[in-house]
Structure formats: C-alpha cells, structure tokens
XYZ file of C-alpha atoms in Angstrom:
147
model
C 106.324 82.220 117.787
C 106.604 81.248 114.151
C 106.193 84.595 112.427
C 105.231 84.533 108.765
C 108.308 84.388 106.520
C 108.580 83.859 102.791
C 111.418 84.164 100.302
C 111.259 84.674 96.566
C 114.069 84.655 94.045
C 113.654 87.158 91.242
C 115.568 87.747 88.021
C 116.323 91.403 88.795
C 118.822 93.604 90.613
C 118.789 94.397 94.320
C 118.400 98.061 93.369
C 115.222 97.391 91.367
C 113.817 95.228 94.190
C 114.511 97.987 96.716
C 112.933 100.566 94.414
C 109.760 98.443 94.172
C 109.497 98.521 97.991
C 110.397 102.185 98.393
C 108.735 103.887 95.403
C 106.480 101.474 93.482
C 104.161 99.777 95.989
C 101.093 100.802 93.953
C 102.396 98.820 90.977
C 102.448 95.433 92.748
C 100.520 95.586 96.093
C 97.580 97.980 95.874
C 96.794 100.822 93.496
C 95.024 102.438 96.472
C 98.255 103.884 97.887
C 98.723 107.226 99.615
C 101.666 108.816 101.383
C 105.343 108.076 100.911
C 107.414 104.947 101.509
C 110.822 106.144 100.354
C 112.743 106.922 103.543
C 112.877 106.392 107.290
C 109.999 108.193 109.003
C 107.722 108.216 105.954
C 104.113 107.108 106.470
C 101.929 105.422 103.880
C 98.539 103.738 103.694
C 97.461 100.971 101.370
C 93.810 100.106 100.922
C 91.977 97.088 99.589
C 88.555 98.579 98.973
C 86.620 100.496 101.634
C 86.933 97.931 104.449
C 90.619 96.961 104.544
C 93.613 99.232 105.052
C 97.060 99.306 106.621
C 98.966 102.450 107.657
C 102.690 101.936 108.060
C 105.717 103.940 109.100
C 109.076 103.246 107.472
C 111.358 102.326 110.401
C 114.436 101.549 108.311
C 115.335 102.146 104.683
C 118.780 100.819 103.777
C 119.195 101.072 99.993
C 119.369 97.762 98.137
C 119.452 95.638 101.324
C 116.650 96.267 103.843
C 113.286 97.931 104.401
C 111.336 97.770 107.679
C 107.719 98.903 108.071
C 105.880 99.255 111.388
C 102.086 98.935 111.206
C 100.606 101.906 113.091
C 96.967 101.395 112.104
C 95.034 98.692 110.320
C 91.539 97.420 109.711
C 90.573 94.130 108.101
C 86.782 94.474 108.205
C 85.819 90.947 107.206
C 82.782 89.446 108.944
C 84.634 86.200 109.771
C 87.236 88.074 111.858
C 86.454 89.029 115.456
C 89.733 90.949 115.856
C 89.932 93.143 112.776
C 92.956 95.119 113.989
C 95.500 92.301 114.404
C 98.106 93.947 112.189
C 98.488 96.971 114.513
C 101.873 96.801 116.226
C 103.304 94.217 113.822
C 106.488 94.787 111.829
C 107.270 93.836 108.243
C 110.945 93.256 107.471
C 112.180 93.037 103.880
C 115.691 91.698 103.302
C 117.219 91.968 99.817
C 120.301 90.084 98.658
C 121.891 90.152 95.200
C 122.853 86.634 94.064
C 124.479 86.805 90.636
C 121.792 87.665 88.087
C 119.040 87.056 90.642
C 117.941 88.769 93.820
C 116.616 87.038 96.907
C 113.799 88.927 98.637
C 112.825 87.695 102.082
C 109.795 89.097 103.889
C 109.207 88.445 107.589
C 105.967 89.686 109.130
C 106.773 89.834 112.858
C 103.549 89.358 114.792
C 101.760 87.451 112.026
C 101.873 83.880 113.335
C 99.535 80.856 113.272
C 97.928 81.764 116.616
C 96.298 84.937 115.309
C 92.885 84.937 113.705
C 93.772 86.368 110.281
C 96.836 84.145 109.760
C 95.390 82.019 106.927
C 93.810 84.966 105.111
C 96.873 87.180 105.594
C 99.522 84.590 104.731
C 97.588 83.741 101.543
C 97.511 87.479 100.791
C 101.279 87.653 101.171
C 101.711 84.740 98.739
C 99.453 86.507 96.223
C 101.233 89.862 96.430
C 104.756 88.379 96.529
C 103.782 86.717 93.243
C 102.710 90.134 91.972
C 106.012 91.671 93.152
C 107.988 88.955 91.319
C 105.897 89.444 88.168
C 106.339 93.227 88.372
C 110.115 92.970 88.772
C 110.516 90.432 85.953
C 107.996 91.789 83.417
C 107.288 95.386 84.467
C 103.631 94.565 85.114
C 102.384 93.350 88.513
C 98.890 92.387 89.618
C 98.141 94.849 92.433
C 94.734 95.194 94.076
C 92.551 97.424 91.897
C 89.428 99.185 93.111
C-alpha cells in the first residue's frame, strides 16, 4: 500500500522540530489538545471541534530524530464518511534530520492510503497542518485549529 508520506524542509534545528512534536502540538496542530506527548507511553487527544478527535499513544520518542504515535481512538464525524473511525490502528511516524541550517521533517501515516475513504480529506489536512508546523518553526506562530 502507498501510505501517506510527506516531507518538509524547515529553517530550524532538529531539536526545535522535535520539541514541536513532543511539547508544542497545540501551537501548530490543534489548540484543543489534552494529555501529554513528551515521552514513550504518553497519551494525548487532539480535537477539531465536537465531531473530530484522535487519541494517540507515543510509541517511540527519540530526541531530535524520531517520534512515533499509535492511534488508539479516533472519530471523524463527517456526513460524507461511512467509516468514521479509519484512523484507529494507524501509526504516524515522524523522522527528523538536521541538514546544515535546515531540518528535514518526514511524516509517514501508516494505514492512511488511497484505498481508504478519508484519504483525500486526511491527506489535505496533513498538508495544511505541515504548513502550520513549518510556519510555527520558522516564525514562532503556527495556524492550528481553533475552536
């Protein structure tokens, strides 16, 4: 399967990129954040209003290089989706690599592939929030979901 993968190059350090994934999710993804995402075993939930949420467990947290989240629960309550729980059981892998003054951030969403119903909506969401992550890391101000 062709799982969703995207790579951005950001004018920042690997440490700052890792910190954005481990401690600052509410500043670039969704302000509706609860729990902790700092270390292996932590559980956090992000919400996009009342009808969309994802609860994830940190499976791996390797400072400045890798972060892996396993989606334990999820609901994407959009009327156009028959299967609103497609994210459950998927895994999000973040790989961080310092390249001179820039840092390469690669996200792979294992289980999010063109055969699943939410692929277009979800891949467009990733593009939007990766843009917010880049903006946050380069300017200090992202564009997270706000209630």
